[in-house]
Amino acid sequence: MARLFRLLEKKRGLRRTGSNLMGGVGEALFCGAMFLLGVLSLTALIGVQVVDPDPASYAIGVGRWLLILVMASFAVIGGGGLIWTVLRMGTSAERRGAMARQASELDLLREAIPRPRHYPAVPTYEGLTNSPGIELAYRLPPSQSPGWRLLATTIFAAAWNGVSCVLVVWAVGSHLAGRPEWFLTCFLAPFLAVGAWAIRYWLRQIWLDTGMGLTTVEISDHPLYPGREYQVVLAQHGHIRVKSLQLWLVCEEEATYRQGTDIRTELRRVFEQRLSHHTDFRIEPVEPFQASILLPIPAPAMHSFHAPHNSVQWKLLVRGEVEHWPPFERGFPIVVYPGEATLRVERSAKVGRHALRSHEPVVAGSAGAKV
Amino acid sequence: MTEGIEPLLSLCLADSRQSYSAGDELICEYQIDAVDPADIQAVEASVVWYTEGKGEEDMGVHYFERRLPGDADDGDLRPMRRLRTRLPHSPLSYLGAILSIRWCVRLRLFVRRGREYVLEHPFTLGAVPAGVIQPVIVG
Amino acid sequence: MAPSNPFATRFIRPGAIEYLAADGRSLDEILDALRQSEWWGEIIGPHGSGKSTLLASLVSVCQRAGKRIVWRTIRGPGSGPPGPQAEQREEVAATFAAATQGAEQWNGDTLLVLDGYEQLGWWTRRRLQSLCRKRGAGLLVTAHRPLGLPTIVWLEPTEELAQRVVSKLLPAGDETIDRDDVLRAFAASGRNLRETLFALYDVYRLRQGDQCLEDQGPAGQERKPPGEV
């Protein structure tokens, strides 16, 4: 409880004494402020020179060039630091350490992984196995990485507010010089409103992506074969009170149809099986939640399939309900190869056609069509 | 080509098989009748998979051969010909909710004046059962 | 082997299904209207009303009338990369250059067919019309709203048309889909014929699946309640 009220945190090597969220947000805000300070100052310097040129002030030895260099470095370091901070959000120190330690073994792993030469139209899985896990062999990447969304938001907010700074300096300068630019001044109002919204949205994204905590799924082997069982380790980080956390195995079909100007993509869930369900527990920053779960792939399962307009996709889905946060759903794609039960046809009898069996109650999915 | 009479394309799978396991050898015989050999410009035989459903059709060609009159002994492409190919491990035949994957042997005849005739003989690869479509009551 | 679903895209796409008119006009009558407007015209209709289907049928009729067809589908900005190019038809970007590629060969026998005309900006459309006039080429377009060309056909799907289309698609003697199914799907889709057919795909598939499960009984497969291992 006391940690909630500590405003001053300390970084100890790769760890923080307090909340990762506050630390991450603090770093981002610091870098952002540095970036804006650099941009604002540079703009003011250049703006003044444009309005009231004074070549003498830029003579060698006056120090103006040094000032420009310092302000430019503020902008570059601040902007670079902001992007770097954003990119590192959501990765734990342990993961970074494990990857660094095992980097030298990756080439050997790559040679050991069989290439999918004999499985046409089955998607490749190298992208899913190039991240080693800590508990198990592989850490699965999420299907939608929050990092890229956050990065895009950061770039937009930084760029928009950078331009806003330039315009503000220009407008203020015009008023101070006695030649007010009223059109520019009026135009600034909506421009600054968008900039403020961008900063608010950006902060909210950081809050959502880091405050909720990282969800990781590790798997004992990949690719997967029907009729076999695998180990999965689900870990949830954060400083949250969890009402419900579930891990599901799902299979979805996706079909895209283009007709003239219309593009219609439909996603249909054809199989769902709940693998685990945990309720009412608390997660602390120093002690993330972790569960080891058995993942059986149904023997008669259809393999993963990918074509330009149609696909059969398997994934592990984490569904969570957390106090004070919106419910979340995070998907981790997996690749299922054809299994023995489906590769062979019984010649002597009619081919048996039976429904997929589940170990836990199955809920049929619903159709969703985006046009 | 005699006007008014359509060419007759025949296609049959060895042992009249309809289902194959992955890695099985598919043996197919085809022949063409009721057409003047001089009217035939080309014959294509292929083993393909294609999707069918609510999306655009995708297709994959596993085996393909195209024969011109010059490829036949006496320039006659009509006599029975056998094709053999070992079937792959994927994609398996599939009957899904919004997409299906089907396999077939396809015979395409090209004759004079740009006309084409196509004959398909479907078969099943593998034994993937149809998925459950009905909602299940969760107790 | 399970039969094909008659509502799969391969059976309902433009060109695969013949055009059926809601207003009873034949293709030849529509061709006459186009000829009378000196081969300039637009086909108007909401999404899924059959514009592209009519276009596909009308193009063959125009070819028989001696026209050389240049057929382009305008691709909107968010529509991603082009799909496989269909016979005769080419997908192009929404730019003047893309729409008028090869224009130096256009003449009085040419009929430029543009599906998705409103994807082009106002100025691009003016330039294109000017070029067609200069070359003497005809211009036949589809759009969701009038764009200043003579309106040849204004498509408005009706329930009766939906019933006729479904009757054409279903194999003879197939009673999997009845009239009430069509009416329900048509109403639920907001009178969008294409979405009606997609909805009927699901209904047909569901009933086909039911039949499949019934057929399994005597095959020796023990039938257990769904969800029970």
CSV table of C-alpha atoms in Angstrom, one decimal, chain C residues 1-210:
chain,number,residue,atom,x,y,z
C,1,MET,CA,-17.8,-35.7,-50.7
C,2,ALA,CA,-20.0,-32.9,-49.5
C,3,PRO,CA,-21.7,-30.9,-52.3
C,4,SER,CA,-20.7,-27.3,-52.8
C,5,ASN,CA,-22.6,-24.6,-51.1
C,6,PRO,CA,-24.6,-22.9,-53.9
C,7,PHE,CA,-24.0,-19.5,-52.2
C,8,ALA,CA,-20.3,-19.7,-52.3
C,9,THR,CA,-18.6,-16.8,-53.9
C,10,ARG,CA,-17.7,-18.8,-57.0
C,11,PHE,CA,-21.3,-19.1,-57.8
C,12,ILE,CA,-22.5,-15.6,-56.9
C,13,ARG,CA,-19.7,-13.5,-58.2
C,14,PRO,CA,-20.4,-11.2,-61.2
C,15,GLY,CA,-20.1,-13.2,-64.3
C,16,ALA,CA,-20.9,-16.5,-62.6
C,17,ILE,CA,-24.5,-15.6,-62.0
C,18,GLU,CA,-26.7,-14.2,-64.8
C,19,TYR,CA,-28.2,-10.7,-64.4
C,20,LEU,CA,-31.8,-10.8,-63.3
C,21,ALA,CA,-33.7,-7.5,-63.6
C,22,ALA,CA,-36.0,-6.3,-60.9
C,23,ASP,CA,-37.8,-4.0,-63.3
C,24,GLY,CA,-38.2,-6.6,-66.1
C,25,ARG,CA,-35.9,-4.9,-68.6
C,26,SER,CA,-33.8,-7.2,-70.7
C,27,LEU,CA,-30.2,-6.8,-71.4
C,28,ASP,CA,-31.0,-5.8,-75.0
C,29,GLU,CA,-33.3,-3.0,-73.8
C,30,ILE,CA,-30.6,-1.7,-71.5
C,31,LEU,CA,-28.1,-1.9,-74.4
C,32,ASP,CA,-30.6,0.1,-76.5
C,33,ALA,CA,-30.7,2.8,-73.8
C,34,LEU,CA,-27.0,2.9,-73.7
C,35,ARG,CA,-26.8,3.1,-77.5
C,36,GLN,CA,-29.3,6.0,-77.5
C,37,SER,CA,-27.2,8.0,-75.1
C,38,GLU,CA,-24.2,7.5,-77.5
C,39,TRP,CA,-22.6,4.9,-75.3
C,40,TRP,CA,-22.3,7.1,-72.3
C,41,GLY,CA,-24.1,6.0,-69.1
C,42,GLU,CA,-24.0,5.1,-65.5
C,43,ILE,CA,-25.4,2.2,-63.6
C,44,ILE,CA,-26.6,3.4,-60.1
C,45,GLY,CA,-27.4,1.3,-57.1
C,46,PRO,CA,-26.6,0.8,-53.4
C,47,HIS,CA,-24.0,-1.7,-52.2
C,48,GLY,CA,-24.8,-5.3,-53.1
C,49,SER,CA,-27.6,-4.4,-55.6
C,50,GLY,CA,-26.0,-6.2,-58.6
C,51,LYS,CA,-24.2,-3.4,-60.4
C,52,SER,CA,-21.1,-5.4,-61.1
C,53,THR,CA,-23.2,-8.4,-62.0
C,54,LEU,CA,-25.2,-6.3,-64.6
C,55,LEU,CA,-21.9,-4.9,-65.8
C,56,ALA,CA,-20.5,-8.4,-66.4
C,57,SER,CA,-23.6,-9.4,-68.4
C,58,LEU,CA,-23.8,-6.1,-70.3
C,59,VAL,CA,-20.1,-6.2,-71.4
C,60,SER,CA,-20.7,-9.4,-73.4
C,61,VAL,CA,-23.7,-7.9,-75.0
C,62,CYS,CA,-21.7,-4.7,-75.9
C,63,GLN,CA,-18.9,-6.9,-77.3
C,64,ARG,CA,-21.4,-8.6,-79.6
C,65,ALA,CA,-22.6,-5.2,-80.7
C,66,GLY,CA,-19.1,-4.5,-81.9
C,67,LYS,CA,-17.6,-2.6,-79.1
C,68,ARG,CA,-14.0,-3.0,-77.9
C,69,ILE,CA,-14.1,-3.2,-74.1
C,70,VAL,CA,-11.6,-1.6,-71.8
C,71,TRP,CA,-12.8,-2.7,-68.4
C,72,ARG,CA,-11.3,-1.4,-65.2
C,73,THR,CA,-12.3,-1.7,-61.6
C,74,ILE,CA,-11.2,1.3,-59.6
C,75,ARG,CA,-9.5,0.3,-56.3
C,76,GLY,CA,-10.1,2.6,-53.4
C,77,PRO,CA,-7.3,3.9,-51.2
C,78,GLY,CA,-7.8,1.4,-48.4
C,79,SER,CA,-8.5,-1.6,-50.4
C,80,GLY,CA,-5.0,-3.1,-50.3
C,81,PRO,CA,-3.1,-4.8,-53.1
C,82,PRO,CA,-5.0,-5.9,-56.2
C,83,GLY,CA,-6.5,-9.3,-56.3
C,84,PRO,CA,-6.0,-11.7,-59.1
C,85,GLN,CA,-6.8,-10.0,-62.4
C,86,ALA,CA,-10.0,-11.5,-63.9
C,87,GLU,CA,-10.3,-12.1,-67.5
C,88,GLN,CA,-10.8,-8.8,-69.4
C,89,ARG,CA,-11.1,-6.9,-66.1
C,90,GLU,CA,-8.2,-5.0,-64.6
C,91,GLU,CA,-8.0,-3.5,-61.1
C,92,VAL,CA,-6.4,-0.1,-61.1
C,93,ALA,CA,-5.6,2.7,-58.6
C,94,ALA,CA,-7.9,5.7,-58.3
C,95,THR,CA,-5.8,7.9,-60.5
C,96,PHE,CA,-6.2,9.5,-63.9
C,97,ALA,CA,-3.1,7.8,-65.2
C,98,ALA,CA,-4.2,4.3,-64.1
C,99,ALA,CA,-7.7,4.7,-65.4
C,100,THR,CA,-6.6,6.0,-68.8
C,101,GLN,CA,-3.6,3.7,-69.4
C,102,GLY,CA,-3.5,2.8,-73.1
C,103,ALA,CA,-5.8,5.7,-74.1
C,104,GLU,CA,-3.8,6.4,-77.2
C,105,GLN,CA,-5.5,3.3,-78.7
C,106,TRP,CA,-9.0,4.4,-77.9
C,107,ASN,CA,-11.4,5.3,-80.7
C,108,GLY,CA,-15.0,5.3,-81.6
C,109,ASP,CA,-15.3,1.6,-81.2
C,110,THR,CA,-13.9,1.7,-77.6
C,111,LEU,CA,-16.2,1.4,-74.6
C,112,LEU,CA,-14.4,2.3,-71.4
C,113,VAL,CA,-16.1,0.5,-68.5
C,114,LEU,CA,-15.3,1.7,-65.0
C,115,ASP,CA,-16.5,-0.1,-62.0
C,116,GLY,CA,-16.4,2.2,-58.9
C,117,TYR,CA,-16.4,5.5,-60.8
C,118,GLU,CA,-16.9,7.5,-57.7
C,119,GLN,CA,-13.6,6.4,-56.3
C,120,LEU,CA,-12.1,9.0,-58.7
C,121,GLY,CA,-12.1,12.6,-57.6
C,122,TRP,CA,-14.2,15.2,-59.3
C,123,TRP,CA,-11.4,16.7,-61.3
C,124,THR,CA,-10.2,13.3,-62.4
C,125,ARG,CA,-13.7,12.4,-63.6
C,126,ARG,CA,-13.9,15.7,-65.6
C,127,ARG,CA,-10.5,15.0,-67.3
C,128,LEU,CA,-11.5,11.5,-68.1
C,129,GLN,CA,-14.8,12.5,-69.7
C,130,SER,CA,-12.9,15.1,-71.7
C,131,LEU,CA,-10.5,12.5,-72.9
C,132,CYS,CA,-13.2,10.0,-73.8
C,133,ARG,CA,-15.0,12.8,-75.8
C,134,LYS,CA,-11.8,13.7,-77.6
C,135,ARG,CA,-11.1,10.0,-78.5
C,136,GLY,CA,-14.7,9.3,-79.4
C,137,ALA,CA,-14.8,6.5,-76.9
C,138,GLY,CA,-17.9,5.4,-74.9
C,139,LEU,CA,-18.0,5.5,-71.1
C,140,LEU,CA,-20.0,3.2,-69.0
C,141,VAL,CA,-19.6,3.4,-65.2
C,142,THR,CA,-21.1,2.1,-61.9
C,143,ALA,CA,-21.6,4.2,-58.9
C,144,HIS,CA,-23.7,4.4,-55.7
C,145,ARG,CA,-25.1,7.8,-56.6
C,146,PRO,CA,-25.6,9.8,-59.8
C,147,LEU,CA,-22.5,11.5,-61.1
C,148,GLY,CA,-23.7,13.5,-64.1
C,149,LEU,CA,-23.7,10.8,-66.8
C,150,PRO,CA,-27.0,9.6,-68.3
C,151,THR,CA,-28.5,7.0,-65.9
C,152,ILE,CA,-29.0,3.8,-67.8
C,153,VAL,CA,-30.2,1.7,-64.9
C,154,TRP,CA,-31.1,2.5,-61.3
C,155,LEU,CA,-31.0,-0.8,-59.4
C,156,GLU,CA,-33.1,-1.3,-56.4
C,157,PRO,CA,-33.3,-4.9,-55.2
C,158,THR,CA,-36.7,-6.3,-54.2
C,159,GLU,CA,-37.8,-9.3,-52.2
C,160,GLU,CA,-39.1,-10.9,-55.4
C,161,LEU,CA,-35.7,-10.4,-57.1
C,162,ALA,CA,-34.0,-12.0,-54.1
C,163,GLN,CA,-36.3,-15.0,-54.4
C,164,ARG,CA,-35.6,-15.4,-58.1
C,165,VAL,CA,-31.8,-15.2,-57.6
C,166,VAL,CA,-31.9,-17.8,-54.9
C,167,SER,CA,-34.1,-20.1,-57.1
C,168,LYS,CA,-31.5,-19.8,-59.8
C,169,LEU,CA,-28.7,-20.7,-57.4
C,170,LEU,CA,-30.3,-23.7,-55.7
C,171,PRO,CA,-29.9,-27.1,-57.5
C,172,ALA,CA,-33.1,-28.5,-58.8
C,173,GLY,CA,-35.1,-30.2,-56.1
C,174,ASP,CA,-33.0,-28.7,-53.3
C,175,GLU,CA,-35.4,-27.5,-50.6
C,176,THR,CA,-32.7,-26.6,-48.0
C,177,ILE,CA,-33.6,-22.9,-48.3
C,178,ASP,CA,-37.3,-21.8,-48.4
C,179,ARG,CA,-39.0,-18.5,-49.1
C,180,ASP,CA,-39.1,-17.4,-45.5
C,181,ASP,CA,-35.3,-17.9,-45.2
C,182,VAL,CA,-34.8,-15.5,-48.1
C,183,LEU,CA,-37.2,-12.9,-46.7
C,184,ARG,CA,-35.6,-13.0,-43.3
C,185,ALA,CA,-32.1,-12.7,-44.8
C,186,PHE,CA,-33.1,-9.9,-47.2
C,187,ALA,CA,-34.7,-7.9,-44.4
C,188,ALA,CA,-31.8,-8.5,-42.0
C,189,SER,CA,-29.2,-7.4,-44.6
C,190,GLY,CA,-30.9,-4.1,-45.2
C,191,ARG,CA,-32.0,-5.1,-48.7
C,192,ASN,CA,-28.4,-5.8,-49.7
C,193,LEU,CA,-28.6,-8.7,-52.1
C,194,ARG,CA,-25.0,-9.7,-51.7
C,195,GLU,CA,-25.2,-9.8,-47.9
C,196,THR,CA,-28.5,-11.7,-48.3
C,197,LEU,CA,-26.6,-14.4,-50.3
C,198,PHE,CA,-23.8,-14.5,-47.7
C,199,ALA,CA,-26.3,-14.9,-44.9
C,200,LEU,CA,-28.0,-17.8,-46.8
C,201,TYR,CA,-24.6,-19.4,-47.2
C,202,ASP,CA,-24.5,-19.8,-43.4
C,203,VAL,CA,-28.0,-21.1,-43.3
C,204,TYR,CA,-27.3,-23.6,-46.0
C,205,ARG,CA,-24.1,-24.7,-44.3
C,206,LEU,CA,-25.7,-25.1,-41.0
C,207,ARG,CA,-28.4,-27.3,-42.4
C,208,GLN,CA,-25.9,-29.2,-44.4
C,209,GLY,CA,-24.0,-29.8,-41.2
C,210,ASP,CA,-27.1,-31.1,-39.4
